[in-house]
Amino acid sequence: MKLIKKYNNCDFLGLIDNKTVIWYKDHIEFGNLSIPTQEGDDYVIWHGSKAVSRKRNGKRMLLFDKEFVPWPEGRFGLAMSQDNFKTSFNIDGDTFNVSTFIDDKELVLHIKEPSLDMEDFMPKSICENKSKDVIIISTGLDKNPLLFYSKTGEFLWQYTEEAEDLKINWKCIPVVDDVVVIISQDCGVMGKVQGFNIRTGEKLWELDRRDRICSNTFFVGEDKMLYGCIVLYFGGIAELNLCEINPFTGKLERTVVLKDNDLDVCSWNVTMHGRRLYYADNREGKEIGMIDVDRKEIVERQPLEIKKNVTIGAPVVTDDRMYVYILELNELRVYEL
């Protein structure tokens, strides 16, 4: 990998269709588009969406083409195009209303679920569309259940984490064919990983932390296996492990790809593109690296030579670029792969 560009004094919001969205003090750059900003503005890319959201004077709008358009009244959610909101939701009293588009036809679910905590609800719910005919609804609140509906609107089943010390990792819910994998964690540490039939809720397998320790964040590979990373310590030595789970059987394989006296790679500071995992190591000096999941080894490491105490997030990767954002420095580094 080769450093080809640095952006300073900026906030990296992410990528949309492989175009960088960079927020400077007085403007936003979206690919080749430059849009002026005002003091007090707030910008964000909604999780899983393809639109930039702007909040100004309490009013939220969405960027489409070259201008901001009004947010549909009474709706929160994920926008995919100006006139076709693929997923949106709102709350009416004790009812959670979800609107999703299936083959350009709108399906509206009116969910009255007493176990859903509506108090202080934040608009970060997502209506997953990873399965051919099952919708997964997650409100993004720790103890709320995951709800599973057919794409005709029929309630199928729900999963509630009953262990008091565990919370569902709603940011990572892999789906492979008819299997949904649910990860429960304790303060970011894997507690258990379970595989269920996505239509019936039948439990197929379970990995418990008392049996095998693995990552709490997984990515679906092109071969339908799940891949992630975790650092384990043995005798004062840190070991970076590549974790691979077969989603159909629950079989776990761990391979040590790096040993050192000091490693700081969190499971959520990893991303996957193609057949490689890209990680950020937040130990002194900082480092980014690539793990080939077929060869089960690190194929490249890149020291960042940062002396300040900063945090590196998960790299953002495309076919030929890797983007590394350093929040405390307001700096974005772009590498050629």
CSV table of C-alpha atoms in Angstrom, one decimal:
chain,number,residue,atom,x,y,z
A,1,MET,CA,0.0,0.0,0.0
A,2,LYS,CA,1.2,3.5,-0.8
A,3,LEU,CA,0.1,6.8,0.8
A,4,ILE,CA,-1.1,9.1,-2.0
A,5,LYS,CA,-3.0,11.9,-0.3
A,6,LYS,CA,-3.7,13.6,3.0
A,7,TYR,CA,-6.7,15.7,3.9
A,8,ASN,CA,-6.3,18.0,6.9
A,9,ASN,CA,-8.8,19.8,9.2
A,10,CYS,CA,-11.7,17.7,8.0
A,11,ASP,CA,-14.3,15.2,9.2
A,12,PHE,CA,-14.5,12.0,7.0
A,13,LEU,CA,-18.1,11.0,6.8
A,14,GLY,CA,-17.6,8.0,4.6
A,15,LEU,CA,-18.1,6.8,1.0
A,16,ILE,CA,-21.2,6.8,-1.2
A,17,ASP,CA,-20.9,4.9,-4.4
A,18,ASN,CA,-17.1,5.0,-3.9
A,19,LYS,CA,-17.2,8.9,-3.7
A,20,THR,CA,-15.6,10.4,-0.6
A,21,VAL,CA,-17.8,12.6,1.6
A,22,ILE,CA,-15.5,15.0,3.5
A,23,TRP,CA,-16.7,17.8,5.8
A,24,TYR,CA,-14.6,20.9,6.2
A,25,LYS,CA,-15.3,23.9,8.3
A,26,ASP,CA,-17.0,25.9,5.6
A,27,HIS,CA,-18.0,23.3,3.0
A,28,ILE,CA,-18.6,19.6,2.2
A,29,GLU,CA,-16.9,17.8,-0.6
A,30,PHE,CA,-18.9,15.0,-2.1
A,31,GLY,CA,-16.8,13.6,-5.0
A,32,ASN,CA,-16.3,16.6,-7.3
A,33,LEU,CA,-19.2,18.5,-5.7
A,34,SER,CA,-18.5,21.3,-3.2
A,35,ILE,CA,-21.4,22.5,-1.0
A,36,PRO,CA,-21.1,25.5,1.4
A,37,THR,CA,-21.9,24.8,5.1
A,38,GLN,CA,-23.0,27.1,8.0
A,39,GLU,CA,-21.9,27.2,11.6
A,40,GLY,CA,-24.0,24.9,13.7
A,41,ASP,CA,-24.8,22.5,10.9
A,42,ASP,CA,-24.6,18.7,11.6
A,43,TYR,CA,-23.9,16.2,8.8
A,44,VAL,CA,-24.1,12.4,8.8
A,45,ILE,CA,-24.4,9.5,6.5
A,46,TRP,CA,-27.2,7.2,7.9
A,47,HIS,CA,-26.1,3.7,8.6
A,48,GLY,CA,-26.6,1.6,5.4
A,49,SER,CA,-27.9,4.6,3.4
A,50,LYS,CA,-26.7,6.3,0.2
A,51,ALA,CA,-27.6,9.9,1.3
A,52,VAL,CA,-26.0,12.7,3.3
A,53,SER,CA,-28.2,14.1,6.0
A,54,ARG,CA,-28.0,17.7,7.1
A,55,LYS,CA,-29.5,19.2,10.3
A,56,ARG,CA,-29.7,23.0,10.3
A,57,ASN,CA,-31.8,25.0,12.8
A,58,GLY,CA,-33.5,21.8,14.0
A,59,LYS,CA,-34.6,20.9,10.4
A,60,ARG,CA,-33.2,17.8,8.7
A,61,MET,CA,-32.7,17.5,5.0
A,62,LEU,CA,-31.2,15.1,2.6
A,63,LEU,CA,-28.6,15.7,-0.2
A,64,PHE,CA,-29.7,14.4,-3.6
A,65,ASP,CA,-27.8,15.3,-6.8
A,66,LYS,CA,-26.6,18.8,-6.1
A,67,GLU,CA,-29.0,20.1,-3.5
A,68,PHE,CA,-30.6,19.4,-0.2
A,69,VAL,CA,-34.3,18.4,-0.2
A,70,PRO,CA,-36.8,18.3,2.7
A,71,TRP,CA,-36.9,15.2,4.8
A,72,PRO,CA,-40.4,13.6,4.5
A,73,GLU,CA,-42.5,14.8,7.4
A,74,GLY,CA,-42.9,12.4,10.2
A,75,ARG,CA,-40.3,10.0,9.0
A,76,PHE,CA,-36.9,9.0,10.2
A,77,GLY,CA,-34.9,6.4,8.4
A,78,LEU,CA,-32.7,5.4,5.5
A,79,ALA,CA,-33.0,7.0,2.2
A,80,MET,CA,-31.9,5.4,-1.0
A,81,SER,CA,-33.2,7.8,-3.6
A,82,GLN,CA,-35.1,11.1,-3.7
A,83,ASP,CA,-38.6,9.6,-4.4
A,84,ASN,CA,-38.2,6.0,-3.1
A,85,PHE,CA,-37.4,5.7,0.6
A,86,LYS,CA,-36.3,2.0,0.8
A,87,THR,CA,-36.6,2.0,4.5
A,88,SER,CA,-38.1,4.5,7.0
A,89,PHE,CA,-39.8,4.5,10.3
A,90,ASN,CA,-41.6,6.6,12.8
A,91,ILE,CA,-43.2,6.3,16.3
A,92,ASP,CA,-46.8,7.0,17.0
A,93,GLY,CA,-47.5,6.6,20.7
A,94,ASP,CA,-46.7,2.9,21.5
A,95,THR,CA,-46.6,1.9,17.8
A,96,PHE,CA,-43.4,1.5,15.8
A,97,ASN,CA,-44.3,2.0,12.1
A,98,VAL,CA,-41.8,0.7,9.5
A,99,SER,CA,-42.1,1.4,5.8
A,100,THR,CA,-39.9,-0.6,3.4
A,101,PHE,CA,-40.0,-1.0,-0.3
A,102,ILE,CA,-40.0,-4.5,-1.8
A,103,ASP,CA,-39.7,-4.5,-5.6
A,104,ASP,CA,-41.0,-0.9,-5.7
A,105,LYS,CA,-44.1,-1.8,-3.7
A,106,GLU,CA,-44.4,-0.2,-0.2
A,107,LEU,CA,-44.9,-2.5,2.8
A,108,VAL,CA,-45.9,-0.9,6.0
A,109,LEU,CA,-45.6,-2.7,9.3
A,110,HIS,CA,-47.4,-1.4,12.4
A,111,ILE,CA,-45.6,-3.0,15.3
A,112,LYS,CA,-47.1,-2.9,18.8
A,113,GLU,CA,-44.4,-4.7,20.8
A,114,PRO,CA,-44.5,-4.2,24.6
A,115,SER,CA,-40.9,-5.3,24.9
A,116,LEU,CA,-39.7,-2.4,22.7
A,117,ASP,CA,-38.4,0.4,24.8
A,118,MET,CA,-39.6,3.7,23.2
A,119,GLU,CA,-38.4,6.0,25.9
A,120,ASP,CA,-35.6,8.3,24.7
A,121,PHE,CA,-35.7,6.5,21.4
A,122,MET,CA,-33.0,7.6,19.0
A,123,PRO,CA,-33.5,7.4,15.2
A,124,LYS,CA,-30.9,4.7,14.5
A,125,SER,CA,-33.2,1.8,13.9
A,126,ILE,CA,-32.6,-0.2,10.8
A,127,CYS,CA,-34.8,-2.5,8.7
A,128,GLU,CA,-32.4,-5.0,7.3
A,129,ASN,CA,-32.9,-6.2,3.8
A,130,LYS,CA,-30.2,-9.0,3.7
A,131,SER,CA,-32.5,-11.9,3.1
A,132,LYS,CA,-34.6,-12.7,0.0
A,133,ASP,CA,-37.9,-12.9,1.9
A,134,VAL,CA,-37.2,-12.0,5.6
A,135,ILE,CA,-37.0,-8.5,7.1
A,136,ILE,CA,-34.9,-8.0,10.3
A,137,ILE,CA,-35.9,-5.0,12.4
A,138,SER,CA,-33.5,-3.8,15.0
A,139,THR,CA,-34.2,-0.6,17.0
A,140,GLY,CA,-30.5,-0.3,17.9
A,141,LEU,CA,-31.3,-0.2,21.6
A,142,ASP,CA,-29.4,-2.7,23.8
A,143,LYS,CA,-32.1,-4.7,25.4
A,144,ASN,CA,-34.8,-4.4,22.6
A,145,PRO,CA,-35.5,-7.6,20.7
A,146,LEU,CA,-34.7,-8.4,17.0
A,147,LEU,CA,-37.9,-8.8,15.1
A,148,PHE,CA,-38.3,-11.0,12.0
A,149,TYR,CA,-41.1,-10.4,9.5
A,150,SER,CA,-41.8,-11.9,6.1
A,151,LYS,CA,-41.8,-9.5,3.2
A,152,THR,CA,-45.6,-9.9,3.0
A,153,GLY,CA,-45.8,-8.4,6.5
A,154,GLU,CA,-46.3,-11.6,8.6
A,155,PHE,CA,-44.6,-11.7,12.0
A,156,LEU,CA,-42.3,-14.7,12.1
A,157,TRP,CA,-40.3,-14.7,15.4
A,158,GLN,CA,-38.2,-12.5,17.6
A,159,TYR,CA,-35.0,-12.9,19.5
A,160,THR,CA,-34.6,-11.4,23.0
A,161,GLU,CA,-31.3,-11.6,24.9
A,162,GLU,CA,-32.2,-12.9,28.3
A,163,ALA,CA,-28.7,-12.9,29.9
A,164,GLU,CA,-28.5,-9.8,32.1
A,165,ASP,CA,-24.8,-9.2,31.4
A,166,LEU,CA,-25.1,-9.5,27.6
A,167,LYS,CA,-26.4,-7.1,24.9
A,168,ILE,CA,-27.2,-7.9,21.2
A,169,ASN,CA,-24.6,-6.5,18.8
A,170,TRP,CA,-27.2,-4.9,16.5
A,171,LYS,CA,-24.4,-3.4,14.3
A,172,CYS,CA,-23.4,-6.8,13.1
A,173,ILE,CA,-26.1,-9.3,12.1
A,174,PRO,CA,-24.7,-11.5,9.3
A,175,VAL,CA,-27.2,-13.4,7.1
A,176,VAL,CA,-26.0,-16.3,4.9
A,177,ASP,CA,-28.7,-18.0,2.9
A,178,ASP,CA,-31.3,-19.2,5.5
A,179,VAL,CA,-29.1,-18.6,8.5
A,180,VAL,CA,-29.0,-15.4,10.6
A,181,VAL,CA,-26.1,-15.1,13.1
A,182,ILE,CA,-26.8,-13.2,16.3
A,183,ILE,CA,-23.8,-12.0,18.4
A,184,SER,CA,-24.3,-11.1,22.1
A,185,GLN,CA,-21.6,-9.2,23.9
A,186,ASP,CA,-20.5,-7.8,27.2
A,187,CYS,CA,-18.9,-4.3,27.0
A,188,GLY,CA,-17.7,-5.0,23.5
A,189,VAL,CA,-16.4,-8.5,24.3
A,190,MET,CA,-18.0,-11.5,22.6
A,191,GLY,CA,-20.3,-13.4,25.0
A,192,LYS,CA,-21.9,-15.9,22.6
A,193,VAL,CA,-22.5,-16.4,18.9
A,194,GLN,CA,-25.6,-18.2,17.7
A,195,GLY,CA,-26.9,-19.4,14.4
A,196,PHE,CA,-30.7,-19.5,13.7
A,197,ASN,CA,-33.0,-20.5,10.8
A,198,ILE,CA,-34.0,-17.0,9.7
A,199,ARG,CA,-37.6,-18.0,8.9
A,200,THR,CA,-38.5,-20.3,11.9
A,201,GLY,CA,-36.1,-19.1,14.6
A,202,GLU,CA,-34.8,-22.6,15.2
A,203,LYS,CA,-31.5,-22.5,16.9
A,204,LEU,CA,-28.9,-24.4,14.8
A,205,TRP,CA,-25.8,-23.9,16.9
A,206,GLU,CA,-24.2,-21.8,19.7
A,207,LEU,CA,-20.6,-20.7,20.6
A,208,ASP,CA,-20.3,-19.7,24.2
A,209,ARG,CA,-17.3,-17.7,25.6
A,210,ARG,CA,-16.8,-20.5,28.1
A,211,ASP,CA,-16.1,-22.8,25.1
A,212,ARG,CA,-14.3,-20.8,22.5
A,213,ILE,CA,-13.4,-17.1,22.4
A,214,CYS,CA,-13.8,-15.3,19.1
A,215,SER,CA,-14.5,-11.9,17.5
A,216,ASN,CA,-17.7,-10.0,18.2
A,217,THR,CA,-17.7,-8.6,14.6
A,218,PHE,CA,-17.9,-10.8,11.5
A,219,PHE,CA,-18.0,-10.2,7.8
A,220,VAL,CA,-19.6,-12.5,5.2
A,221,GLY,CA,-16.9,-13.7,2.7
A,222,GLU,CA,-17.4,-14.5,-0.9
A,223,ASP,CA,-17.3,-18.2,0.1
A,224,LYS,CA,-20.2,-17.6,2.6
A,225,MET,CA,-17.8,-18.1,5.6
A,226,LEU,CA,-17.7,-15.5,8.4
A,227,TYR,CA,-14.4,-13.7,9.1
A,228,GLY,CA,-13.2,-11.5,11.9
A,229,CYS,CA,-10.2,-10.7,14.2
A,230,ILE,CA,-9.5,-10.7,17.9
A,231,VAL,CA,-6.4,-10.1,20.1
A,232,LEU,CA,-5.8,-12.7,22.9
A,233,TYR,CA,-3.1,-12.6,25.5
A,234,PHE,CA,-1.0,-15.6,26.7
A,235,GLY,CA,1.9,-15.2,29.1
A,236,GLY,CA,2.2,-11.5,28.4
A,237,ILE,CA,2.3,-12.0,24.7
A,238,ALA,CA,-0.5,-10.5,22.5
A,239,GLU,CA,-1.7,-12.7,19.6
A,240,LEU,CA,-3.8,-11.3,16.7
A,241,ASN,CA,-6.2,-14.1,15.7
A,242,LEU,CA,-8.0,-14.6,12.4
A,243,CYS,CA,-11.4,-16.1,13.3
A,244,GLU,CA,-13.4,-18.1,10.7
A,245,ILE,CA,-16.9,-19.4,11.4
A,246,ASN,CA,-19.0,-21.7,9.3
A,247,PRO,CA,-22.5,-20.1,9.6
A,248,PHE,CA,-24.2,-23.4,8.8
A,249,THR,CA,-22.5,-25.6,11.4
A,250,GLY,CA,-21.0,-23.1,13.9
A,251,LYS,CA,-17.5,-24.6,13.4
A,252,LEU,CA,-14.9,-22.0,14.6
A,253,GLU,CA,-11.3,-21.9,13.4
A,254,ARG,CA,-8.7,-19.5,14.9
A,255,THR,CA,-5.3,-18.8,13.4
A,256,VAL,CA,-2.6,-16.7,15.0
A,257,VAL,CA,-1.4,-14.3,12.3
A,258,LEU,CA,0.8,-12.0,14.5
A,259,LYS,CA,2.5,-12.2,17.9
A,260,ASP,CA,3.9,-9.2,19.7
A,261,ASN,CA,4.4,-7.8,23.2
A,262,ASP,CA,1.8,-5.1,22.6
A,263,LEU,CA,-1.2,-5.2,20.1
A,264,ASP,CA,-4.4,-3.0,20.2
A,265,VAL,CA,-6.6,-4.3,17.4
A,266,CYS,CA,-10.3,-4.2,18.4
A,267,SER,CA,-12.7,-6.5,16.6
A,268,TRP,CA,-14.8,-3.5,15.4
A,269,ASN,CA,-11.6,-1.8,14.0
A,270,VAL,CA,-11.6,-4.2,11.1
A,271,THR,CA,-13.3,-4.3,7.7
A,272,MET,CA,-13.4,-6.7,4.8
A,273,HIS,CA,-13.0,-6.3,1.1
A,274,GLY,CA,-12.6,-9.1,-1.3
A,275,ARG,CA,-10.6,-11.9,0.4
A,276,ARG,CA,-8.8,-9.6,2.8
A,277,LEU,CA,-9.4,-8.2,6.2
A,278,TYR,CA,-8.0,-4.7,6.9
A,279,TYR,CA,-7.3,-3.7,10.5
A,280,ALA,CA,-6.2,-0.7,12.5
A,281,ASP,CA,-3.7,-1.2,15.4
A,282,ASN,CA,-3.9,1.5,18.0
A,283,ARG,CA,-0.8,0.7,19.9
A,284,GLU,CA,2.0,3.3,20.2
A,285,GLY,CA,2.9,4.6,16.8
A,286,LYS,CA,-0.3,3.1,15.2
A,287,GLU,CA,-0.4,0.7,12.3
A,288,ILE,CA,-2.7,-0.6,9.6
A,289,GLY,CA,-2.4,-4.0,7.9
A,290,MET,CA,-4.0,-6.6,5.6
A,291,ILE,CA,-4.8,-10.2,6.3
A,292,ASP,CA,-5.3,-12.7,3.5
A,293,VAL,CA,-8.1,-15.0,4.7
A,294,ASP,CA,-7.1,-17.7,2.2
A,295,ARG,CA,-3.4,-17.8,3.1
A,296,LYS,CA,-4.3,-17.1,6.7
A,297,GLU,CA,-1.5,-14.6,7.2
A,298,ILE,CA,-0.7,-10.9,7.2
A,299,VAL,CA,0.4,-9.8,3.7
A,300,GLU,CA,1.3,-6.2,4.5
A,301,ARG,CA,1.8,-3.9,7.4
A,302,GLN,CA,2.0,-0.1,7.3
A,303,PRO,CA,3.3,1.9,10.3
A,304,LEU,CA,1.6,5.3,10.6
A,305,GLU,CA,4.3,6.9,12.8
A,306,ILE,CA,1.8,8.9,14.9
A,307,LYS,CA,3.3,9.8,18.2
A,308,LYS,CA,0.2,11.4,19.7
A,309,ASN,CA,-2.4,9.4,21.7
A,310,VAL,CA,-5.1,9.1,19.0
A,311,THR,CA,-7.5,6.5,17.9
A,312,ILE,CA,-7.7,5.0,14.4
A,313,GLY,CA,-11.0,3.6,13.3
A,314,ALA,CA,-11.8,0.8,10.9
A,315,PRO,CA,-10.3,1.5,7.4
A,316,VAL,CA,-12.7,2.1,4.6
A,317,VAL,CA,-11.7,0.1,1.6
A,318,THR,CA,-12.6,0.1,-2.2
A,319,ASP,CA,-11.1,-1.9,-5.0
A,320,ASP,CA,-8.1,0.3,-5.3
A,321,ARG,CA,-8.1,2.6,-2.2
A,322,MET,CA,-8.0,2.5,1.5
A,323,TYR,CA,-9.1,5.5,3.7
A,324,VAL,CA,-7.8,5.9,7.2
A,325,TYR,CA,-9.3,8.6,9.4
A,326,ILE,CA,-7.6,9.9,12.5
A,327,LEU,CA,-10.4,11.7,14.5
A,328,GLU,CA,-8.3,13.6,17.0
A,329,LEU,CA,-6.1,15.0,14.2
A,330,ASN,CA,-9.0,15.7,11.8
A,331,GLU,CA,-6.9,14.0,9.2
A,332,LEU,CA,-7.8,11.6,6.4
A,333,ARG,CA,-5.1,9.5,4.7
A,334,VAL,CA,-5.7,7.8,1.4
A,335,TYR,CA,-3.6,4.8,0.4
A,336,GLU,CA,-3.3,3.1,-3.0
A,337,LEU,CA,-3.7,-0.6,-2.9
